[in-house]
Short mmCIF file of C-alpha atoms in Angstrom, two decimals:
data_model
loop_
_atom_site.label_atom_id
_atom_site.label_comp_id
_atom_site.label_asym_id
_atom_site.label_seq_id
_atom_site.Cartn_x
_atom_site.Cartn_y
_atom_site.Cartn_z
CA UNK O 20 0.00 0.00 0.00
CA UNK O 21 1.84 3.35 -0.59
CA UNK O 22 0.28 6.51 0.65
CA UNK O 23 -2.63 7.58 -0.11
CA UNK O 24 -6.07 9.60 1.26
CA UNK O 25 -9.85 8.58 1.82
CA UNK O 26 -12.72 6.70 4.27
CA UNK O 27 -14.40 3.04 5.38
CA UNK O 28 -15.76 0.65 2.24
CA UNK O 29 -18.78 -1.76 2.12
CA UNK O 30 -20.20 -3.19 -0.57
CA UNK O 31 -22.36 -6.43 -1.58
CA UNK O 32 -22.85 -9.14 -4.32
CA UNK O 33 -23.87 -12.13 -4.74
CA UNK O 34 -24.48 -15.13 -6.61
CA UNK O 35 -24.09 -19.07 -6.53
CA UNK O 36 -21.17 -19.44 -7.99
CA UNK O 37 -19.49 -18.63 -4.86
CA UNK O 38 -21.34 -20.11 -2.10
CA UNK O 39 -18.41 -21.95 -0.85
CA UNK O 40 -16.33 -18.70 0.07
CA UNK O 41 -19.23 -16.58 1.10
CA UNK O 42 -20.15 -19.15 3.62
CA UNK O 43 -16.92 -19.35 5.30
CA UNK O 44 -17.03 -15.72 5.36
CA UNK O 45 -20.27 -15.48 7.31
CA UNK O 46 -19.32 -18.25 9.74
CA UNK O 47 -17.28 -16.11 11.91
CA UNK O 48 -15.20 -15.22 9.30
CA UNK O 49 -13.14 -18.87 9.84
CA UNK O 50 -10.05 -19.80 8.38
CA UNK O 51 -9.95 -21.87 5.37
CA UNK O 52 -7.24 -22.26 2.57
CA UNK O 53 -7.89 -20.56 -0.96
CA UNK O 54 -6.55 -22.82 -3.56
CA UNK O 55 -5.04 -19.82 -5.78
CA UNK O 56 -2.59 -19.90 -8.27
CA UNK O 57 0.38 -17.16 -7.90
CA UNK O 58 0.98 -14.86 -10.74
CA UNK O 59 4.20 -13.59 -12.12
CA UNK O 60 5.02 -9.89 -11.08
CA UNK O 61 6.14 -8.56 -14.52
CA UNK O 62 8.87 -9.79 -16.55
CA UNK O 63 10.66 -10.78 -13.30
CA UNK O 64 10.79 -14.51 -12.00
CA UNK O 65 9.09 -13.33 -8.85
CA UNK O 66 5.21 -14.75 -8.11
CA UNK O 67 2.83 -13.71 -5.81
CA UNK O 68 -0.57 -14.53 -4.52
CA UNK O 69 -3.05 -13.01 -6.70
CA UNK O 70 -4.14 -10.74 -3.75
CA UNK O 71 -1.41 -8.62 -1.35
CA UNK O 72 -1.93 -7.22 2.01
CA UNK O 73 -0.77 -3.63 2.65
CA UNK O 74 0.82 -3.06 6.13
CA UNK O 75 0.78 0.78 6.01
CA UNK O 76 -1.64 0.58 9.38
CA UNK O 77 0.36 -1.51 11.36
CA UNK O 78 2.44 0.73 14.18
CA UNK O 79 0.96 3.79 12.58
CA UNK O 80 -0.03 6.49 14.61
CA UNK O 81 0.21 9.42 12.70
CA UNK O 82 -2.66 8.66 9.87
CA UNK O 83 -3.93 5.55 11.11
CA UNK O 84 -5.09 3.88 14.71
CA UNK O 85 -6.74 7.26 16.06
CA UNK O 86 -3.36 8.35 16.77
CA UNK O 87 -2.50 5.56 19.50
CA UNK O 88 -0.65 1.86 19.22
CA UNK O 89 -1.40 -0.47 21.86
CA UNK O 90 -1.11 -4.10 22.58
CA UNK O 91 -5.14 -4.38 21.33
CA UNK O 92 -4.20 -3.28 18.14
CA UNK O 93 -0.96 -5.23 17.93
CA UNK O 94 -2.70 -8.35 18.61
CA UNK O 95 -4.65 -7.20 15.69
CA UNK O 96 -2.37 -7.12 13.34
CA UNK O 97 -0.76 -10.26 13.70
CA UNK O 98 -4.02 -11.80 13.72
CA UNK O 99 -4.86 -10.08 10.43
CA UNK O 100 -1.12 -11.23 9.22
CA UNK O 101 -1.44 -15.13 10.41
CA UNK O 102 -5.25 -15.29 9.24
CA UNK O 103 -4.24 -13.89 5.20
CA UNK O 104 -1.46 -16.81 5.86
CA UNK O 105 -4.59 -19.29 6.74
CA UNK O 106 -6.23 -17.96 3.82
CA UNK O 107 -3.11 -18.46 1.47
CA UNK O 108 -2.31 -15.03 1.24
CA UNK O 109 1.10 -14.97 1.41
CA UNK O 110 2.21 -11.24 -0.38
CA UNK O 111 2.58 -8.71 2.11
CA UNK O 112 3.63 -4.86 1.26
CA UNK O 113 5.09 -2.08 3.80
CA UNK O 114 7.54 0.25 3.88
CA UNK O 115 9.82 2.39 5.42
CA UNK O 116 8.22 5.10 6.47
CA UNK O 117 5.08 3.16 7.34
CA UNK O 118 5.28 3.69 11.38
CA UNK O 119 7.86 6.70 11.30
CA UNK O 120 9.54 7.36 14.19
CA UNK O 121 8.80 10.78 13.71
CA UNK O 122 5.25 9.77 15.14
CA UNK O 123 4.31 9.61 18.33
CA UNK O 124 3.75 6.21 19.86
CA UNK O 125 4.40 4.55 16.01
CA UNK O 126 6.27 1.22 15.97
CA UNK O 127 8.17 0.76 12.01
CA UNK O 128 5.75 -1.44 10.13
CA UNK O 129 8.82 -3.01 8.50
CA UNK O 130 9.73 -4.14 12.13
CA UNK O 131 5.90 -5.84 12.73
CA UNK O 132 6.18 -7.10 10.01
CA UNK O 133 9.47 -8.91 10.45
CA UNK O 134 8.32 -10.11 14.08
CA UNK O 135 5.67 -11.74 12.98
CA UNK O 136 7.16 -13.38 10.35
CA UNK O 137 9.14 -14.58 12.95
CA UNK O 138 6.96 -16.07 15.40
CA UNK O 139 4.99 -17.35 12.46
CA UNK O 140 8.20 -19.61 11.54
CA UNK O 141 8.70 -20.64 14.78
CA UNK O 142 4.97 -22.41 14.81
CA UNK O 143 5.38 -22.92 10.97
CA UNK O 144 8.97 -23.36 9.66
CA UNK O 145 8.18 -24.08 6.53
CA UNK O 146 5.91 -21.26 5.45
CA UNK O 147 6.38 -18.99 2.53
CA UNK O 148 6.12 -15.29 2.88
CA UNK O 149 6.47 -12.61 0.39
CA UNK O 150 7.52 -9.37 1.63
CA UNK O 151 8.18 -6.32 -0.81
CA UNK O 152 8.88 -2.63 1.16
CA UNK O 153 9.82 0.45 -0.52
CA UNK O 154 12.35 2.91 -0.55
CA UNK O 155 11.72 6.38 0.64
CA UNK O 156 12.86 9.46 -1.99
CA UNK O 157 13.20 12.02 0.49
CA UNK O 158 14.80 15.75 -0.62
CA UNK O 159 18.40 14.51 1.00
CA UNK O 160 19.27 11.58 -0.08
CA UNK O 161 21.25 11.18 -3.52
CA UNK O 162 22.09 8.80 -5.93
CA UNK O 163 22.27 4.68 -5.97
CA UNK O 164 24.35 4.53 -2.17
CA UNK O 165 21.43 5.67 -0.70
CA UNK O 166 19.02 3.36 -2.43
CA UNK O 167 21.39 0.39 -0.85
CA UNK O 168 21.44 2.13 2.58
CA UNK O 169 18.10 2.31 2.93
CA UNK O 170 17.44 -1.19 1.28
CA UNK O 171 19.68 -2.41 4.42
CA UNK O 172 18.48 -0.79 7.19
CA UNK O 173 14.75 -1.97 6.21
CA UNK O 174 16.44 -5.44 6.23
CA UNK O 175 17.88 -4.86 9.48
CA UNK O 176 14.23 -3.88 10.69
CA UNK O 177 12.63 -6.99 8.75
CA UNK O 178 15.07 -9.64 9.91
CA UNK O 179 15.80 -10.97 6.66
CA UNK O 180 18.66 -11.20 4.55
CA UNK O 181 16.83 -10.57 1.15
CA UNK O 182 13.31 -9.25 0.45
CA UNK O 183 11.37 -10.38 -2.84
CA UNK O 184 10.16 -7.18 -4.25
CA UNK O 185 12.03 -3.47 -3.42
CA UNK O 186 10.14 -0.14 -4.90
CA UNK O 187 10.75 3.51 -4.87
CA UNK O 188 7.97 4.87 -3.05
CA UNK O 189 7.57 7.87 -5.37
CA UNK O 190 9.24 10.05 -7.80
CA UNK O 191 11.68 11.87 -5.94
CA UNK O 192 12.30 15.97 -6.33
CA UNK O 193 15.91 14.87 -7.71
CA UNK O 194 18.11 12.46 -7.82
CA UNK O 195 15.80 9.51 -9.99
CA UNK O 196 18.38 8.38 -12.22
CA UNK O 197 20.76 7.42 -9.48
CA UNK O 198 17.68 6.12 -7.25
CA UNK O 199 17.08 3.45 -10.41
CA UNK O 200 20.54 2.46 -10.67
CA UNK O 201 20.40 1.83 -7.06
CA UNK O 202 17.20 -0.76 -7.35
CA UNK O 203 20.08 -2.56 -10.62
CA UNK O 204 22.47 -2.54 -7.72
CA UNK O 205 20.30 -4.48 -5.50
CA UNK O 206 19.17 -7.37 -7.58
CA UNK O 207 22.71 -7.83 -9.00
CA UNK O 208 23.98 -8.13 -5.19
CA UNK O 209 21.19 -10.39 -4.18
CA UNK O 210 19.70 -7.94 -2.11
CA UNK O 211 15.79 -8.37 -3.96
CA UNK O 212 14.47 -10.93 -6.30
CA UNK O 213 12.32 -7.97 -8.14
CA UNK O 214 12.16 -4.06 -8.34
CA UNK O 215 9.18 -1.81 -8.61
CA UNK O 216 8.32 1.62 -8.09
CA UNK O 217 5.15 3.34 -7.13
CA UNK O 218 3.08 6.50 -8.15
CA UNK O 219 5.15 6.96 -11.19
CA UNK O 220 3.35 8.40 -14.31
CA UNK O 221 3.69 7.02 -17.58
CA UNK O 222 6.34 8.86 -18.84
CA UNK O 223 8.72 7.90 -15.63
CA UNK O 224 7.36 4.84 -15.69
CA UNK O 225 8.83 3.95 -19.23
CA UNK O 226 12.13 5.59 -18.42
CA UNK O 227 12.81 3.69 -15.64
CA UNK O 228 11.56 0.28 -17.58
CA UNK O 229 14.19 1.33 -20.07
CA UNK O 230 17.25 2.06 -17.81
CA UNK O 231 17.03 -1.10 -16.21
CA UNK O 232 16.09 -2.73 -19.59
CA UNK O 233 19.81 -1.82 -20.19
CA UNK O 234 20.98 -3.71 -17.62
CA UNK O 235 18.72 -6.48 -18.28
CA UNK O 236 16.49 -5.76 -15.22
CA UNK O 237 12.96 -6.05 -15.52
CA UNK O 238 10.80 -3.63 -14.03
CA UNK O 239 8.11 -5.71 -12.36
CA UNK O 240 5.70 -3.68 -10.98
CA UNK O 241 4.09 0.01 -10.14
CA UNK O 242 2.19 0.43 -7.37
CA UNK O 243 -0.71 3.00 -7.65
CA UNK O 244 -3.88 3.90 -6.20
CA UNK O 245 -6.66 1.87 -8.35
CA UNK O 246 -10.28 1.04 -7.54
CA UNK O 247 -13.68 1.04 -8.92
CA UNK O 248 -14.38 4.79 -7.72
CA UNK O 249 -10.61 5.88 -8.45
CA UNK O 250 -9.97 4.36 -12.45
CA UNK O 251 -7.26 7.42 -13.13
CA UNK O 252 -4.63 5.03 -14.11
CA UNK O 253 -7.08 4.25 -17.09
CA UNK O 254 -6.93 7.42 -18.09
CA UNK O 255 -3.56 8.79 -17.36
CA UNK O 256 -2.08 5.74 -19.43
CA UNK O 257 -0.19 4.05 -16.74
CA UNK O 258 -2.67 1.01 -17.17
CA UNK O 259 -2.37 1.13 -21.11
CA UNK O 260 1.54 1.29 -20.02
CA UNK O 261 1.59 -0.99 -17.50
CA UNK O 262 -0.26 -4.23 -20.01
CA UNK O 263 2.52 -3.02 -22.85
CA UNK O 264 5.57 -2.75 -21.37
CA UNK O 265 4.23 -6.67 -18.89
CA UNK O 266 4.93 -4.57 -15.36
CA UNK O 267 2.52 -5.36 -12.97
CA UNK O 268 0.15 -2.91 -11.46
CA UNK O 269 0.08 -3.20 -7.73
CA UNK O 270 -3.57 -1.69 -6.66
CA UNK O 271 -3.02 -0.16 -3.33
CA UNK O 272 -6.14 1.95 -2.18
CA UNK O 273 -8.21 -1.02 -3.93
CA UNK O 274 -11.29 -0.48 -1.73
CA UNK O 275 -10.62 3.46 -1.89
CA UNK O 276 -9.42 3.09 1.96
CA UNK O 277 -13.52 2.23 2.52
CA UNK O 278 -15.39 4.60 0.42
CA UNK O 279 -17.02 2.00 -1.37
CA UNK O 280 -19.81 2.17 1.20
CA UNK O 281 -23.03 0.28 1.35
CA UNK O 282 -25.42 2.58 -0.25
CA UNK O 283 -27.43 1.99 -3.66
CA UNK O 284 -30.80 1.43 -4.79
CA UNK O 285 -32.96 0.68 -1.36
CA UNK O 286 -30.46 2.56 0.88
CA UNK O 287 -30.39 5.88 1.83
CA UNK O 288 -27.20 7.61 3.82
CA UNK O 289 -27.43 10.61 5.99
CA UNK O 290 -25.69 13.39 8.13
CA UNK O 291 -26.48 14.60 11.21
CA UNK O 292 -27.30 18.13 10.83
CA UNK O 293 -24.70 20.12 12.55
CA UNK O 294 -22.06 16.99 12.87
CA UNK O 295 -18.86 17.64 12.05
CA UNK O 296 -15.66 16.00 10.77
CA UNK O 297 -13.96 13.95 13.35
CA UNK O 298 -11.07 11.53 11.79
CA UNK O 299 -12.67 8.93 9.34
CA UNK O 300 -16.21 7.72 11.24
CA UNK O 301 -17.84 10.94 11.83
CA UNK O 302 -20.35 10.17 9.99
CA UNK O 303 -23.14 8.35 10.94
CA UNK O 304 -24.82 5.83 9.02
CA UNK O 305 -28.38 5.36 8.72
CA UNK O 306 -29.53 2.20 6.43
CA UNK O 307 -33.41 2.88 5.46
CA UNK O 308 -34.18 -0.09 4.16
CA UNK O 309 -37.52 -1.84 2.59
CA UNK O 310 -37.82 -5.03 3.95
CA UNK O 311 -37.25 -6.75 7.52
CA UNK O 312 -35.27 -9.69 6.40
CA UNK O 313 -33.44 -7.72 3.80
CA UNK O 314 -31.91 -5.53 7.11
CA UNK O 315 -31.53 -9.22 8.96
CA UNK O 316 -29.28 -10.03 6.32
CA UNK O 317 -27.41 -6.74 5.82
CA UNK O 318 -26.50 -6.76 9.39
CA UNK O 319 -23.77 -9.24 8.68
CA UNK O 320 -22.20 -6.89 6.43
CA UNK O 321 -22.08 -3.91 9.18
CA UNK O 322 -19.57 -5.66 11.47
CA UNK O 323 -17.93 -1.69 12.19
CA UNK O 324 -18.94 0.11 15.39
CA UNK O 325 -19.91 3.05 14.26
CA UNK O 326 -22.78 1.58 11.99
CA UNK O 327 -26.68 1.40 13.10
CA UNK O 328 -28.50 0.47 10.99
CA UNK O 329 -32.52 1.30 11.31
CA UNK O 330 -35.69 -0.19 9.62
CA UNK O 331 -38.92 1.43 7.88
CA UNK O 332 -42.13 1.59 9.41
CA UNK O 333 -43.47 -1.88 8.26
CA UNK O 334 -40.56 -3.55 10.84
CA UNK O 335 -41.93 -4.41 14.56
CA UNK O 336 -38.97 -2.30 16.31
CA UNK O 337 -40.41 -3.80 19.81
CA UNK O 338 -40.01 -7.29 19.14
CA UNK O 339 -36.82 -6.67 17.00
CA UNK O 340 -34.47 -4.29 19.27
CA UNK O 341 -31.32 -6.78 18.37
CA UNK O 342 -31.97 -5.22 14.83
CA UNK O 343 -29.92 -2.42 16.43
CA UNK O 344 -28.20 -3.60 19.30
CA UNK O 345 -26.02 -5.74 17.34
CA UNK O 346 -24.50 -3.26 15.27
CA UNK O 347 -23.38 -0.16 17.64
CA UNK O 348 -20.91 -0.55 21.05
CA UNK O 349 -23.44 1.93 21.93
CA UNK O 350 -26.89 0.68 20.82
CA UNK O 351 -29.28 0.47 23.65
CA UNK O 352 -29.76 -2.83 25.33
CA UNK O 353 -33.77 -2.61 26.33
CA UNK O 354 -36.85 -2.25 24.17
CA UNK O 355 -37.68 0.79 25.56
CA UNK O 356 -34.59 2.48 24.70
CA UNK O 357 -34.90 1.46 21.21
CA UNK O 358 -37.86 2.51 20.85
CA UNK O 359 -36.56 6.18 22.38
CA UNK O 360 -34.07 5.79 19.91
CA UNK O 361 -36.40 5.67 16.81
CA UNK O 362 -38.38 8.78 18.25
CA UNK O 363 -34.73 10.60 18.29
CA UNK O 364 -33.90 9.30 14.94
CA UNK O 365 -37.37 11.25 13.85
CA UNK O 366 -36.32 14.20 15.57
CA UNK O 367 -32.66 15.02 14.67
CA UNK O 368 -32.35 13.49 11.10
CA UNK O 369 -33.63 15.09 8.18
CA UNK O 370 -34.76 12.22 5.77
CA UNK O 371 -34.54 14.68 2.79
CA UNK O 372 -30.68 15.36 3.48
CA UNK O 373 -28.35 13.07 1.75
CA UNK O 374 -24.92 13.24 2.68
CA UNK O 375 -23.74 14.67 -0.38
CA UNK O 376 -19.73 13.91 0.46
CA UNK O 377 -20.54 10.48 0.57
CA UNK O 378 -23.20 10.23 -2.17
CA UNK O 379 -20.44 9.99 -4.83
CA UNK O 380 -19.11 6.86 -3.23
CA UNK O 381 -22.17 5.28 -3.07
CA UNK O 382 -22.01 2.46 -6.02
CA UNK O 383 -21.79 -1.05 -4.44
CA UNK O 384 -24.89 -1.99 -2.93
CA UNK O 385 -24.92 -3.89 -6.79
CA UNK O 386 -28.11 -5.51 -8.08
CA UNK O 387 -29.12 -5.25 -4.35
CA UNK O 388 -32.29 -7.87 -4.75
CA UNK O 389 -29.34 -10.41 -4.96
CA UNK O 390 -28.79 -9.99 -1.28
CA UNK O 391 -31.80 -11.98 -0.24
CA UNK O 392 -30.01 -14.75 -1.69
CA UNK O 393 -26.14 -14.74 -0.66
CA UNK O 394 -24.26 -11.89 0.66
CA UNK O 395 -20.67 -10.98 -0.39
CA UNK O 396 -18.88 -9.24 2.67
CA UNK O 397 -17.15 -6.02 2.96
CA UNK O 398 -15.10 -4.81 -0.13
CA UNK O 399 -15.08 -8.18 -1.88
CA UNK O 400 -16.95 -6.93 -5.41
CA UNK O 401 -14.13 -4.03 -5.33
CA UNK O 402 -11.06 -6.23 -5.23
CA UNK O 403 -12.76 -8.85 -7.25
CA UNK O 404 -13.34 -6.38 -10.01
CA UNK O 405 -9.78 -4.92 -10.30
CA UNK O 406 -8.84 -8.40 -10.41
CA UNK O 407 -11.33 -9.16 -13.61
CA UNK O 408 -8.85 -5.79 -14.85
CA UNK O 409 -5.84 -8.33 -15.23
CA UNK O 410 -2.44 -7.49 -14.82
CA UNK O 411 -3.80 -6.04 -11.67
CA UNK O 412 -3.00 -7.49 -7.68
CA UNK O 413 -4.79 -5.68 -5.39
CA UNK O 414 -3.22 -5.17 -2.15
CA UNK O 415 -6.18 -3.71 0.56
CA UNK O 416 -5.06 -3.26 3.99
CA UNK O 417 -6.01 -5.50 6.95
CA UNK O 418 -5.80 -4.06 10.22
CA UNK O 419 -7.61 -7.42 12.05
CA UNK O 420 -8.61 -11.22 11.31
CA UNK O 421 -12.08 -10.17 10.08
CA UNK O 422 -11.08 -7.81 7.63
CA UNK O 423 -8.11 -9.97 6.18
CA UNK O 424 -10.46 -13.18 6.27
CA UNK O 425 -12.95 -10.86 4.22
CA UNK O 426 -10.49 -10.00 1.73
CA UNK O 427 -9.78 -13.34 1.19
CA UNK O 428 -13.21 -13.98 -0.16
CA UNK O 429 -12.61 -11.86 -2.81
CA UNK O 430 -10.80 -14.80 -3.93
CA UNK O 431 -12.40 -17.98 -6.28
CA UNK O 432 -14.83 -16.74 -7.84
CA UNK O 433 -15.35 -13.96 -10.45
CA UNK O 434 -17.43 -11.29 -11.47
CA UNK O 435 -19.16 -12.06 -15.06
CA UNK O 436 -17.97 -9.40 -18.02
CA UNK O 437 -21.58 -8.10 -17.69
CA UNK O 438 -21.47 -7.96 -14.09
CA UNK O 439 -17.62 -5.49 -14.42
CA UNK O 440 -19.13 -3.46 -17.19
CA UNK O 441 -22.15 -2.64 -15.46
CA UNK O 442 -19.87 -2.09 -12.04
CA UNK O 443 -17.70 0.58 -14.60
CA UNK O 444 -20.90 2.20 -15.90
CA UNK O 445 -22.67 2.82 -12.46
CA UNK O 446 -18.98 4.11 -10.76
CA UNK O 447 -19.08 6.15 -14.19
CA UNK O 448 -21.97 8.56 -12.95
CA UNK O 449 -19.87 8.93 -9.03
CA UNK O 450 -17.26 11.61 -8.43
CA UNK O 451 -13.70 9.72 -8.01
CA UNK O 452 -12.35 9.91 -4.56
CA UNK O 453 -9.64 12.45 -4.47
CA UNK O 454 -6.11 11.09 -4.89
CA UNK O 455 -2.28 11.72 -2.76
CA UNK O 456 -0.91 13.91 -5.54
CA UNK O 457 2.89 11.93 -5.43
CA UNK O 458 1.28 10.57 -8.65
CA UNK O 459 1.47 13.71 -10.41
CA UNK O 460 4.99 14.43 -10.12
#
């Protein structure tokens, strides 16, 4: 994942050619294998799992974790690391400056990482992992030494002697020429099995597949922000680029950080009157929806918090109050107090006042009469359509075993060329989600 800006994604399919995965996601979201084959990152002899799993969150306290890192959330993320292992996910992305020291409270992602590769080997000696990180092009450093510097010191932080894929992180203000040399120094000392870069444009892009085309490097990948709602490396070329030149794009942002959000059709979003912005949940949710068992069903997708998630008249609140209770830390725990919280609902939310922010990211509550049937979890129709894309590994980031479980099922099956078209035209008519402007350079 490299950086990037936006907020908190859910989205549903269905459909029965996938029963198997969706089941084991609702279960608890339990641990099962996902017989995938690994694809080849470029031109290089480097595979990965068809998905990745960004580790920008992990020790992050400066974008990331409401600006704290505790044990809770460590325990977290090594359950969201060994459960994409359980799930055959073995491809995991950080980087340097993921968990800066110059954060308060942040512990290096690079170091997490290598922990809990660590204790995983202990339990599982013989397990694969894939671990590409990326090098920093900050205004001071200069030319290929520092490329290998830095390239060592994450090493020192991973606890490995090697790493299978090394980017630059972005374009840097100077300097690029010797910053690509430096990623031809590292495979030809056995540093990396692969090289990359990420948030180049297509014009940097094909110089740098050419200098190390010299050298008979291949450049395997560049790693951009991609999604559904966010298609600008269509557009810019650097997809068109990326399929001629056979370099891999690397989708981080896949699920637009969560602004994919469960709204389409029979759902209706909206703002408190008067709230305003606090981090990335101050919004709150409110799920109008047209049927009882329809909201039964979508409860299952709204596993976060700061969801509630409210019925239409025709639903018996009374003799339903778990319809709310087991959505919100906060939901009240008695009949009565559901019921008070339906009159409040009445009283402070304006049903004619759409959260216009969010409407543009509303696209993924897809052919929504499918959910009576079979419910795809959070983010899955996302990643599974960049992967219909080709040439494309999405790599979304897991901060806990339920999200990297539900990642997973984005896995064995696949969206029909109907179904991705008709995905593209709808996310057509939505305002993209604004991008981190290192792309531009």
């Amino acid at each position: 994942m490299a950086m990037h800006v936006s907020g908190a994604c859910f989205s549903v399919f269905s459909g029965s050619r996938v029963g198997n995965i969706r089941a084991v996601a609702s279960e608890g979201f339990a641990t099962v294998k996902t017989a995938e084959d690994k694809v080849k990152l470029g031109g290089s002899d480097l595979k990965v799992t068809k998905l990745g799993v960004g580790a920008w969150s992990w020790g992050d306290t400066s974008y990331w974790n409401n600006f704290q890192w505790d044990d809770r959330k460590m325990k977290a993320a090594k359950a969201a690391f060994d459960t994409s292992l359980d799930n055959g996910i073995t491809f995991f992305d950080t980087a340097e400056v993921y968990g800066s020291r110059a954060s308060f409270g942040a512990i290096n992602s690079e170091t997490l990482l290598g922990r809990f590769i660590k204790e995983r080997k202990q339990r599982d000696p013989e397990v694969e992992v894939t671990v590409a990180t990326k090098f920093a092009a900050l205004p001071w450093r200069l030319g290929r030494q520092s490329v290998l510097a830095a390239l060592k010191d994450s090493l020192f932080r991973l606890g490995l002697s090697s790493v299978e894929l090394y980017q630059l992180h972005w374009a840097g203000i100077w300097g690029n020429e010797g910053f690509i040399d430096g990623l031809g120094d590292a495979v030809e000392q056995g540093l990396v099995k692969a090289v990359g870069v990420s948030n180049y444009s297509e014009k940097r892009l094909r110089n740098a597949y050419e200098k190390l085309k010299k050298r008979g490097i291949p450049l395997a990948s560049n790693q951009v922000n991609y999604s559904l709602i966010y298609r600008k490396p269509e557009e810019n070329g650097v997809k068109a680029a990326c399929d001629e030149l056979g370099i891999t794009l690397i989708a981080y942002c896949p699920i637009a950080q969560g602004e994919l959000l469960l709204f389409f059709l029979t759902t209706v979003l909206f703002l408190q009157p008067g709230s305003k912005p606090r981090k990335r949940n101050w919004w709150f949710h409110c799920l109008k929806l047209s049927d009882e068992n329809q909201s039964v069903r979508l409860l299952n997708l709204c596993r976060c918090s700061h969801w509630k998630v409210y019925t239409t008249e025709s639903t018996n609140w009374a003799s339903r109050p778990d319809l709310h209770c087991r959505v919100s830390k906060k939901s009240p725990t008695t009949v009565e107090q559901n019921q008070g919280t339906r009159r409040e609902l009445q009283q402070n939310f304006h049903t004619a006042y759409p959260c216009k922010f969010q409407l543009r990211v509303s696209i993924l509550l897809f052919l929504c009469y499918k959910i009576l049937e079979q419910p795809v979890f959070c983010g899955q129709v996302g990643l599974n359509w960049l992967l219909a894309q080709d040439n494309v590994v999405p790599i979304p980031g897991a901060k806990n075993a339920e999200q990297a479980a539900e990642f997973a099922g984005a896995l064995g099956w696949r969206l029909t060329d109907e179904e991705v078209n008709e995905l593209r035209s709808m996310a057509s008519e939505i305002k993209p989600v604004v991008s981190f402007p290192l792309e531009n350079l």
